Tab-separated table of C-alpha atoms and ligand atoms in Angstrom:
chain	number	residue	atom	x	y	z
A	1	UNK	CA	-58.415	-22.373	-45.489
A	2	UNK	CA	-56.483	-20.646	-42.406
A	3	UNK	CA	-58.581	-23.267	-40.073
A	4	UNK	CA	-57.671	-26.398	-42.695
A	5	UNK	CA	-54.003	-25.640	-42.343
A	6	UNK	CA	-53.911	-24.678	-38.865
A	7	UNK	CA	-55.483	-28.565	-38.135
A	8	UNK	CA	-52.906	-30.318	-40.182
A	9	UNK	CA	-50.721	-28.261	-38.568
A	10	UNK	CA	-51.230	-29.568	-35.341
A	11	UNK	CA	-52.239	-33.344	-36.574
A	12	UNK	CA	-48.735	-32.910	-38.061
A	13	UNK	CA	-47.032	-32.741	-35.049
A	14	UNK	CA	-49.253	-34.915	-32.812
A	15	UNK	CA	-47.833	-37.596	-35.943
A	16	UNK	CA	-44.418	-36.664	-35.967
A	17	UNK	CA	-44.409	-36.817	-31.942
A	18	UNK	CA	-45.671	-40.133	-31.841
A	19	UNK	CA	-43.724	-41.810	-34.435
A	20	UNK	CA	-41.721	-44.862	-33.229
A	21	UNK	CA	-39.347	-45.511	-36.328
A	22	UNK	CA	-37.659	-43.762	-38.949
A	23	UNK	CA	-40.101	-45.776	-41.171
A	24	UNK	CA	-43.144	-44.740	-39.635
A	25	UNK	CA	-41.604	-40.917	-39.712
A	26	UNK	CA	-40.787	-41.528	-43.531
A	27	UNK	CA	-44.538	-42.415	-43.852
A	28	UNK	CA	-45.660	-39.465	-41.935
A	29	UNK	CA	-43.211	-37.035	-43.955
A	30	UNK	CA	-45.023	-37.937	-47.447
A	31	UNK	CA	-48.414	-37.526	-46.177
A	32	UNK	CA	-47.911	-34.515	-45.355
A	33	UNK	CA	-44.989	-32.733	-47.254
A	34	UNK	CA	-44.831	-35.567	-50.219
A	35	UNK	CA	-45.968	-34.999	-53.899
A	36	UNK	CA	-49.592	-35.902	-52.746
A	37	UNK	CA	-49.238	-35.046	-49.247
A	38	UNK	CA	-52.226	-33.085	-47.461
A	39	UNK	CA	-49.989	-29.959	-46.568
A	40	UNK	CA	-48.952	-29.879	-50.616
A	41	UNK	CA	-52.285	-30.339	-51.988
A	42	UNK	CA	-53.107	-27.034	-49.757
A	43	UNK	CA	-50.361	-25.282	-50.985
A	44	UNK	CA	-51.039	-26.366	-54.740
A	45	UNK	CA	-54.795	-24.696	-53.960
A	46	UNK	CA	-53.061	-21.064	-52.977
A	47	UNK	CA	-53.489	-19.887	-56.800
A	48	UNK	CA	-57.169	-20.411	-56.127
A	49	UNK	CA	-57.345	-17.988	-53.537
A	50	UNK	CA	-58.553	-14.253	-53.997
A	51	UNK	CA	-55.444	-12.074	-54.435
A	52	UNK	CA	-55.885	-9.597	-51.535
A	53	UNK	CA	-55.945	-13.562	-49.272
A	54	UNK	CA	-53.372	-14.433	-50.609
A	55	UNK	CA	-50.218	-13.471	-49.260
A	56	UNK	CA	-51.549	-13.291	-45.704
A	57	UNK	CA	-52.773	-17.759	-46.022
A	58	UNK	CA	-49.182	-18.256	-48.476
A	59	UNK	CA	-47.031	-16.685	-45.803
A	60	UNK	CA	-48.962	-19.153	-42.566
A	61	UNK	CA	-49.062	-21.953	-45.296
A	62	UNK	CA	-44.965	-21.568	-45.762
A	63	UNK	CA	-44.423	-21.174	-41.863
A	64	UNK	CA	-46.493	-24.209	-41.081
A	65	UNK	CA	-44.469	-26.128	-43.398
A	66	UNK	CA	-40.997	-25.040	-41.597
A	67	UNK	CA	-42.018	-26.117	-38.720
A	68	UNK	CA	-42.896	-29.260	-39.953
A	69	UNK	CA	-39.854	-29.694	-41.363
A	70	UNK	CA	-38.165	-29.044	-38.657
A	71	UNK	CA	-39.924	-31.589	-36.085
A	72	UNK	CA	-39.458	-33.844	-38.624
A	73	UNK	CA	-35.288	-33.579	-38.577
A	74	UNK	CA	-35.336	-32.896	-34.714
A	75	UNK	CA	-37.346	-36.323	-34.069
A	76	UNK	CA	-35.518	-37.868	-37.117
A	77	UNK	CA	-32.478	-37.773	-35.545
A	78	UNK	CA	-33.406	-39.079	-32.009
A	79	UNK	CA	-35.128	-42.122	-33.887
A	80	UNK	CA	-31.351	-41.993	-35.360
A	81	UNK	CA	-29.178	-42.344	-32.007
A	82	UNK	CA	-31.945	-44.571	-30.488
A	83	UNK	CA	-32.257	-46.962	-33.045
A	84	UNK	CA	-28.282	-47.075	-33.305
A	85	UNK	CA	-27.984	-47.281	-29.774
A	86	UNK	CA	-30.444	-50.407	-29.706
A	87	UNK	CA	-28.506	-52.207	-32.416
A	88	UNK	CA	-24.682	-51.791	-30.775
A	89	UNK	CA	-26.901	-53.173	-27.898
A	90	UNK	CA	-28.043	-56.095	-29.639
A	91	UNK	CA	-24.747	-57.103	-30.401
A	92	UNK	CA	-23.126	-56.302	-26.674
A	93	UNK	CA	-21.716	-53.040	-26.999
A	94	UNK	CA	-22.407	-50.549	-24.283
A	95	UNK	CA	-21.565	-46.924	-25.568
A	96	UNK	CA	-21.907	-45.389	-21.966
A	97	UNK	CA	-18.734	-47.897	-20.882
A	98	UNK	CA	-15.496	-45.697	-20.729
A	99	UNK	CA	-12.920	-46.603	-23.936
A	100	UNK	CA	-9.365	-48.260	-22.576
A	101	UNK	CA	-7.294	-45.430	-21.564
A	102	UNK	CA	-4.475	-44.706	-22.985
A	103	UNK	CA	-1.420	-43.878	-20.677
A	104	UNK	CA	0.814	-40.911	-21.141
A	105	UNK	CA	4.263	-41.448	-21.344
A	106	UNK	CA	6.566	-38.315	-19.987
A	107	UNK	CA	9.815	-36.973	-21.381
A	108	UNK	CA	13.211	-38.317	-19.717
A	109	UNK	CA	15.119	-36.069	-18.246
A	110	UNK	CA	18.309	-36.190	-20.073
A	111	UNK	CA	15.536	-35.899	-23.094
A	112	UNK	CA	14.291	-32.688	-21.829
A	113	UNK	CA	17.806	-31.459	-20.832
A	114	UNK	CA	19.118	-32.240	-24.526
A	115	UNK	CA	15.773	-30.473	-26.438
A	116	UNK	CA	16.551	-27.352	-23.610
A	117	UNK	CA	19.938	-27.370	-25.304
A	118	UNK	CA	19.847	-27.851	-28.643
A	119	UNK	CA	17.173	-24.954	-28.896
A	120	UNK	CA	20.331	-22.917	-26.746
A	121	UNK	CA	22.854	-23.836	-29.542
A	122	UNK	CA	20.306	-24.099	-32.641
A	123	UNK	CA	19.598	-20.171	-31.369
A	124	UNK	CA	23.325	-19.292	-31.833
A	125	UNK	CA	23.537	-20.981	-35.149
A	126	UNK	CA	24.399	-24.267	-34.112
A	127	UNK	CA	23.658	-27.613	-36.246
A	128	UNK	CA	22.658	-31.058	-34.672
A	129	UNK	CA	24.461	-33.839	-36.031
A	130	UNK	CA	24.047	-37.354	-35.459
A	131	UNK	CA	26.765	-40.142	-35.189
A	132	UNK	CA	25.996	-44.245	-34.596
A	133	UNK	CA	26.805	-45.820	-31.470
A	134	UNK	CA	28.660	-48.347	-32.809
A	135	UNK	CA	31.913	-46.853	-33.932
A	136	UNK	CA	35.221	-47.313	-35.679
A	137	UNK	CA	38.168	-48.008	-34.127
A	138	UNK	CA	39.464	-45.052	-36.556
A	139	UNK	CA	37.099	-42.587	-35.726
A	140	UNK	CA	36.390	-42.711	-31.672
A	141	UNK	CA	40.033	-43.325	-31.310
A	142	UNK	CA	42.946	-42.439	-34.311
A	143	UNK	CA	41.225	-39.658	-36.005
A	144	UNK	CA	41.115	-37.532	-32.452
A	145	UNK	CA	44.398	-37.764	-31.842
A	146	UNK	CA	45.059	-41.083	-29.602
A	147	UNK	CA	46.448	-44.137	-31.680
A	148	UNK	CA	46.653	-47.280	-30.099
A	149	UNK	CA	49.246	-47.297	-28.113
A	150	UNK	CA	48.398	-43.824	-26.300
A	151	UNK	CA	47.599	-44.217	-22.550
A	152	UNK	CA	44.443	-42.441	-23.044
A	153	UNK	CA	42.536	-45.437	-24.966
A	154	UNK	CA	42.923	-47.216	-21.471
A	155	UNK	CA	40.565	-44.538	-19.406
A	156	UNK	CA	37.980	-45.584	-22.201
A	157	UNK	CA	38.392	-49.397	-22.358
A	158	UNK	CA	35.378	-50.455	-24.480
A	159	UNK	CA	32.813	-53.028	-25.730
A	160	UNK	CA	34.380	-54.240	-28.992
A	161	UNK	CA	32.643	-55.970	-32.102
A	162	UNK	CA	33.946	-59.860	-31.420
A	163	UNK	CA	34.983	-60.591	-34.940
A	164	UNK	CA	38.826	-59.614	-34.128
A	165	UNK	CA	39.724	-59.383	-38.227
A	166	UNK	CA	37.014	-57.190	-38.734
A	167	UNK	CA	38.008	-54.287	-40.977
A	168	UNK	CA	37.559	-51.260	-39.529
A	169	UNK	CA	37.453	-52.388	-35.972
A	170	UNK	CA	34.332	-51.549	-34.581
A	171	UNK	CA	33.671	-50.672	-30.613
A	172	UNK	CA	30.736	-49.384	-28.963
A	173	UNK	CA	31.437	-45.298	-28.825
A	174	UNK	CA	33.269	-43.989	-25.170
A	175	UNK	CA	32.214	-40.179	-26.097
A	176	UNK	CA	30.328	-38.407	-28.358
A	177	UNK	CA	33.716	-36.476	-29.979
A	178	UNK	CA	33.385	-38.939	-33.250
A	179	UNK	CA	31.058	-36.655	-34.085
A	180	UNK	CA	33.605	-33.551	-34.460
A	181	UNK	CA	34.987	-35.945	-37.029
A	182	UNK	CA	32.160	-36.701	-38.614
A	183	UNK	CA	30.115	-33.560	-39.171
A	184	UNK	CA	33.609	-32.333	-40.627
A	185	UNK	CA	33.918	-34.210	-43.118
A	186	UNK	CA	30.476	-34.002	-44.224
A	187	UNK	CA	30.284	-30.196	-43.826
A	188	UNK	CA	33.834	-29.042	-43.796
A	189	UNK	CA	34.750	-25.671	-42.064
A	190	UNK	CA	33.630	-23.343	-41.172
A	191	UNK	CA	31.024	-25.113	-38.707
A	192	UNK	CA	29.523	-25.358	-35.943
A	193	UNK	CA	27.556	-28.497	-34.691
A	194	UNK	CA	26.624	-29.891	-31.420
A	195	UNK	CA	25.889	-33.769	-31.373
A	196	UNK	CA	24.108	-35.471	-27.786
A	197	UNK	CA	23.965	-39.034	-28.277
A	198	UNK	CA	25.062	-42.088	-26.029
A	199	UNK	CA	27.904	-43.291	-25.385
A	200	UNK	CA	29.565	-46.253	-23.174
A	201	UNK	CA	32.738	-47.017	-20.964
A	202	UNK	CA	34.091	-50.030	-18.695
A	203	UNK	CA	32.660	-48.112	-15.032
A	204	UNK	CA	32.907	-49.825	-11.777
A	205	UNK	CA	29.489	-48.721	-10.988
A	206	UNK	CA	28.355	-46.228	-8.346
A	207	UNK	CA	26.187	-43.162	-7.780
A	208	UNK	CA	28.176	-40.894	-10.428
A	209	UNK	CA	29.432	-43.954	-12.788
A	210	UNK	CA	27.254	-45.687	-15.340
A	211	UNK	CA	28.065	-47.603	-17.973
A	212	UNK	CA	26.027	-46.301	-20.550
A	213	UNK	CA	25.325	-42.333	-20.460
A	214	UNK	CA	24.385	-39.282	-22.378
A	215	UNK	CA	26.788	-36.516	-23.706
A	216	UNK	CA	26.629	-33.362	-25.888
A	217	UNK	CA	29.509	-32.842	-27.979
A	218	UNK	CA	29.886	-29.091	-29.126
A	219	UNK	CA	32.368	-28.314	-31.707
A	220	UNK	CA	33.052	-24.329	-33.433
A	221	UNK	CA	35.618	-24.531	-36.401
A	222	UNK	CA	36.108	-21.323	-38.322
A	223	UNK	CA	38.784	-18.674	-39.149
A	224	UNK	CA	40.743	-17.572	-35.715
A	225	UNK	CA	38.331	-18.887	-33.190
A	226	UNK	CA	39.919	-19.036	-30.073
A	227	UNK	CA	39.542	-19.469	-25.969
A	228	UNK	CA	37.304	-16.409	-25.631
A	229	UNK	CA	34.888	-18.104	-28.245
A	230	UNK	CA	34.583	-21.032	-26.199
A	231	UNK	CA	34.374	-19.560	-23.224
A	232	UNK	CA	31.380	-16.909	-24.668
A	233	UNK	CA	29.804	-19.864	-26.224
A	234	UNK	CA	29.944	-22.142	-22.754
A	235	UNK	CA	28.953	-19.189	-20.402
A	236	UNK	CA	25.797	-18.447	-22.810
A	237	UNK	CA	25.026	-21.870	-22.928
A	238	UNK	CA	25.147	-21.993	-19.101
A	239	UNK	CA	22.764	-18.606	-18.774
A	240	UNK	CA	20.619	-20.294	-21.013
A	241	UNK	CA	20.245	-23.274	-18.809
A	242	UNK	CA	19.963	-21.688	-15.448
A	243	UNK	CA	18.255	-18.312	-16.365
A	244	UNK	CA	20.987	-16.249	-14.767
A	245	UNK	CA	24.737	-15.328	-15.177
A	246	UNK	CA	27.196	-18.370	-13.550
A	247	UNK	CA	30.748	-17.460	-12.438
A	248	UNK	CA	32.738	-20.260	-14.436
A	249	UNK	CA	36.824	-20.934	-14.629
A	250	UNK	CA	38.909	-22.842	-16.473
A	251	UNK	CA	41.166	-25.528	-15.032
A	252	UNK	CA	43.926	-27.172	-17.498
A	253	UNK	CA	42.698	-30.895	-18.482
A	254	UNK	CA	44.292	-32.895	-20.738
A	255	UNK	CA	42.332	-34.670	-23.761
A	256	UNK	CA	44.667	-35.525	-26.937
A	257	UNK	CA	42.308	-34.105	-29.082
A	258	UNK	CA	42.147	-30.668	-27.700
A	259	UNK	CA	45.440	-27.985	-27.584
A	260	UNK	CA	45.437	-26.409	-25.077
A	261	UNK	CA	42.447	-28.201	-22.799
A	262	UNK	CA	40.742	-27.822	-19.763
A	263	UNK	CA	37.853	-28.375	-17.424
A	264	UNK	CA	35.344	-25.786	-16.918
A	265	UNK	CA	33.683	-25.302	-13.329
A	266	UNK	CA	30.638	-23.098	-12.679
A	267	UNK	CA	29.942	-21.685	-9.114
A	268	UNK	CA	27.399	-23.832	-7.149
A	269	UNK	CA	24.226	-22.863	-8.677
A	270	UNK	CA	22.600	-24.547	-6.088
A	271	UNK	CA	24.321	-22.709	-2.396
A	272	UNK	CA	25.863	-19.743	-1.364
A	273	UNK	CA	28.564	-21.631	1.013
A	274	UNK	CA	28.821	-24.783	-0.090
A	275	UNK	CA	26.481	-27.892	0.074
A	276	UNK	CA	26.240	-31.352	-0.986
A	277	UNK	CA	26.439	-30.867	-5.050
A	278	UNK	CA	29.241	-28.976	-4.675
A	279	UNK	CA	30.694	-31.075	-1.911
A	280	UNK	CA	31.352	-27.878	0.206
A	281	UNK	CA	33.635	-26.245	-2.368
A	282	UNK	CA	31.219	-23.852	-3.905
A	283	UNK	CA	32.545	-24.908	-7.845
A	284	UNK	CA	31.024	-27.395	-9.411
A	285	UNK	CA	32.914	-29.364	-12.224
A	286	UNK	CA	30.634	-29.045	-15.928
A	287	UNK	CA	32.402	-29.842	-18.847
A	288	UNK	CA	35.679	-30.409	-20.717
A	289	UNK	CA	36.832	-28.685	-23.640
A	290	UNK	CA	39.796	-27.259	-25.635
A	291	UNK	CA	41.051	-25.483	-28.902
A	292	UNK	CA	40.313	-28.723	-31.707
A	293	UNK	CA	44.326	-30.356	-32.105
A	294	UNK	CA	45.436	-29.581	-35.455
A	295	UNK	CA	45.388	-33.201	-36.077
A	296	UNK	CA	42.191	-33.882	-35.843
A	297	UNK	CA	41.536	-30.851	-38.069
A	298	UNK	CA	43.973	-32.517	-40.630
A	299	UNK	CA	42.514	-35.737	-40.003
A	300	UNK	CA	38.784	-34.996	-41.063
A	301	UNK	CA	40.163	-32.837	-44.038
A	302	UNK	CA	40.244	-29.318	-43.026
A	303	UNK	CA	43.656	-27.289	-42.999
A	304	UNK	CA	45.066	-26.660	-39.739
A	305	UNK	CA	47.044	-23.842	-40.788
A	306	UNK	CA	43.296	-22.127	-42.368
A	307	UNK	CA	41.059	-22.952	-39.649
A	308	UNK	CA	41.170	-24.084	-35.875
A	309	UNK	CA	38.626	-24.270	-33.421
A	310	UNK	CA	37.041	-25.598	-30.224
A	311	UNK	CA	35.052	-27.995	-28.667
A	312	UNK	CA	33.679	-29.664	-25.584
A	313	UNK	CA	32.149	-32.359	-24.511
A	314	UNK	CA	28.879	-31.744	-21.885
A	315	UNK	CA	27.464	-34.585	-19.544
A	316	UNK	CA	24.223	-34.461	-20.512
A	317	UNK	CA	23.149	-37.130	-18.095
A	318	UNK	CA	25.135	-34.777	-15.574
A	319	UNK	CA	23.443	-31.867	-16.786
A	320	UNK	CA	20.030	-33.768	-16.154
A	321	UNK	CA	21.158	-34.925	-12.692
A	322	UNK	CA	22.014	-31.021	-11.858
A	323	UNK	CA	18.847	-29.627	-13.019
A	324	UNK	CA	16.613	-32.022	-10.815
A	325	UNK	CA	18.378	-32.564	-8.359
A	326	UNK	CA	19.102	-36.218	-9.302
A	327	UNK	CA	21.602	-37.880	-6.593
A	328	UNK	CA	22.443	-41.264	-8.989
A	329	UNK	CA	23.407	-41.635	-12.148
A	330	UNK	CA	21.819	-45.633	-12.056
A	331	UNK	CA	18.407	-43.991	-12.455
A	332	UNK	CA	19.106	-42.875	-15.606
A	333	UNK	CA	19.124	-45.991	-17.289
A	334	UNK	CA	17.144	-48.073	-14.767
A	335	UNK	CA	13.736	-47.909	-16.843
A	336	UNK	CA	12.221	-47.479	-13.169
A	337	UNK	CA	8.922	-46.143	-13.819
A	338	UNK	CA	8.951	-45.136	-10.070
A	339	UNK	CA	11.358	-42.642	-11.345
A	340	UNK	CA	10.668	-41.673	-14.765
A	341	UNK	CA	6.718	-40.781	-13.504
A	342	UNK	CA	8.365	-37.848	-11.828
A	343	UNK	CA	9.361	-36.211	-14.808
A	344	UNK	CA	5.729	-35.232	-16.240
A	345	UNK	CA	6.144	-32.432	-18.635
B	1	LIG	N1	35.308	-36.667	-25.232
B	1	LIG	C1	35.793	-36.281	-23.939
B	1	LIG	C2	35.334	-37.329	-22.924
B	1	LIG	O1	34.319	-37.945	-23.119
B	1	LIG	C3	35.276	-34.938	-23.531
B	1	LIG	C4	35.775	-33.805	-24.352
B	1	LIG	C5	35.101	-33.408	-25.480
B	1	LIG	C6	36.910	-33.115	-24.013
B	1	LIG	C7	35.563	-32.343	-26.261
B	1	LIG	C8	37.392	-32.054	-24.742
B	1	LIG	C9	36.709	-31.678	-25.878
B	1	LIG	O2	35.965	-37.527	-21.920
C-alpha cells in the first residue's frame, strides 16, 4: 500500500503541474481527493490494514494528501491571475500600464501660518470662530465703534452689495474685527476667540498692498483683563511662532474700537543690525491691538462696567510673508502655481 500511495502521489503532482485551466484542475482535484477519487478510495481501505500498519501507512496517507492539497491551491491560484490577466487582455486592458497619477496639492502659506496659530491660541484656551465675508454695514462698521460719518470708514472704503435700499447694508468685510462682535453675542463674556478669515479694502496695489488678504482677529473679554494680558498673550503667541523669545513694544495707534490702542513691533527676527525686512531699523511692525471700547462691549450685549477686554488684529498674510521670506503680497492671491509649488508640506 506504501508503494500505491507513493505513485499517486507523484502522478498527482505530475497532473496538477500540467493542468492548463481551472477546469482541467477541478477535474484533477476529484480524481484524486473527490468522493470516488483514487487517493480516497486508499484512504477508505486504511481500516483494512493490520493494526500494528496502521498508523505508520494513515500518517504517509494524510501527508500525501496535504501536499496535494496544497499544489492544488498554489497552481489554482496562478490559473487564477493568468486566466484574469488574459481576459482584461481580451478586452484591452493592460494591468502592467501605470494608473493616472494623481497630483498632490500643498498647503498655502497663509494656510499653514493660520493652522500654526490657531494650535498657539487653541493651546491657551482660545476658540476659533468664524464670520462671512460678506458683512453688515452694522457689524464691520457701527457696532465697533465708527458710525458713518467717522473718518475712519474712509481708510476702509469697500465693495458694497449694489441694491442701495437693501436692509442691512451689506459690504464685503475690511477686517476680520466683526468677528469680536459676533462670537460675543453668541458666547457672551467671559471669552476668548480668535477668528482668521479674509477680508478686503480699496488698495492701490503694490508689493505690501492687496486687495483681498488674510487676518487673525484675537479677542480676550473677561473680568479685569488688561494691557499686561495682551501683551502676555501677543509675546507667547510670538514665541510660539518663532521658537524663541522676541523683544516687542508698544506704539500708541488709534482704532475706534480699541481704548487705549496701539501697534505692536517685534525686533527683527530676521538681523542683528538691520536689513531689508526691517528696512534697517531693527523693529519690525506686527500687529494692532487695544483694550475692547466699552461700546463695542455694550454693543454686542456684554456690560462694560462687568467686563472689558482686548483684542488685536494679526496680518496673517503678513505673518506668512515673514515666515518665508515672501517679498510681495500679489503672490498671495495670484493662484501662480510657480509659487504655491514651493510650499510642499
Ligand atoms: N481691524 C483692524 C484693522 O484691520 C485691526 C485691529 C484689530 C486693531 C483689533 C485693533 C484691534 O485695521
Amino acid at each position: 500500500m506504501r508503494e500505491r500511495l507513493e505513485a499517486l502521489c507523484g502522478e498527482g503532482l505530475a497532473a496538477i503541474a500540467a493542468a492548463e485551466s481551472r477546469a482541467q484542475l477541478a477535474e484533477i482535484e476529484s480524481s484524486f481527493l473527490g468522493r470516488t477519487g483514487a487517493l480516497t478510495a486508499q484512504l477508505k481501505g486504511l481500516g483494512k490494514l493490520e493494526a500494528a500498519e496502521r498508523p505508520a501507512i494513515g500518517k504517509l496517507a494524510n501527508e500525501i494528501k496535504q501536499k496535494l492539497q496544497q499544489a492544488f491551491d498554489a497552481v489554482g491560484e496562478t490559473l487564477k491571475q493568468e486566466e484574469l490577466a488574459a481576459d482584461l487582455a481580451s478586452v484591452g486592458v493592460d494591468c502592467s500600464l501605470p494608473g493616472p497619477t494623481v497630483e498632490l496639492g500643498s498647503v498655502h502659506p497663509v494656510m499653514a501660518i493660520a493652522r500654526e496659530l490657531e494650535d498657539i491660541f487653541q493651546s491657551m484656551g482660545f476658540v476659533i470662530w468664524d464670520g462671512p465675508e460678506l458683512e453688515s454695514e452694522a457689524n464691520n462698521f457701527d457696532a465697533l465703534n465708527i458710525p458713518s460719518d467717522h473718518p475712519a470708514r474712509e481708510s476702509h472704503d469697500t465693495i458694497w452689495m449694489k441694491s442701495a435700499d437693501e436692509e442691512p447694508r451689506r459690504c464685503l468685510r475690511t477686517h476680520t474685527s466683526p468677528v469680536q462682535v459676533r462670537a460675543l453675542r453668541e458666547f457672551g463674556a467671559p471669552l476668548r476667540v480668535i477668528a482668521p478669515g479674509r477680508v478686503f479694502r480699496q488698495e492701490a496695489q503694490d508689493a505690501t498692498h492687496e486687495h483681498t488678504f488674510h487676518q487673525m482677529e484675537g479677542l480676550v473679554v473677561g473680568k479685569n483683563i488688561g494691557v499686561p494680558h495682551m501683551l502676555h498673550a501677543m509675546n507667547s503667541m510670538l514665541e510660539g511662532v518663532f521658537k524663541r523669545k522676541l523683544e516687542t513694544r508698544l506704539r500708541p495707534g488709534f482704532f475706534p474700537f480699541v481704548e487705549p490702542g496701539f501697534e505692536l513691533d517685534a525686533r527683527c527676527p530676521f538681523c542683528k543690525g538691520g536689513c531689508k525686512v526691517c528696512k534697517g531699523s531693527t523693529w519690525i511692525e506686527l500687529m494692532p491691538g487695544g483694550l475692547v471700547h466699552p461700546n463695542v462691549l455694550t454693543a454686542a450685549g456684554v456690560d462694560p462696567n462687568e467686563y472689558s477686554g482686548f483684542a488685536f488684529g494679526l496680518g496673517l498674510s503678513r505673518m506668512a510673508m515673514l515666515r518665508y521670506g515672501i517679498h510681495d503680497i500679489r503672490y498671495m492671491c495670484s493662484g501662480d502655481l510657480r509659487f504655491l509649488k514651493q510650499f510642499k508640506a
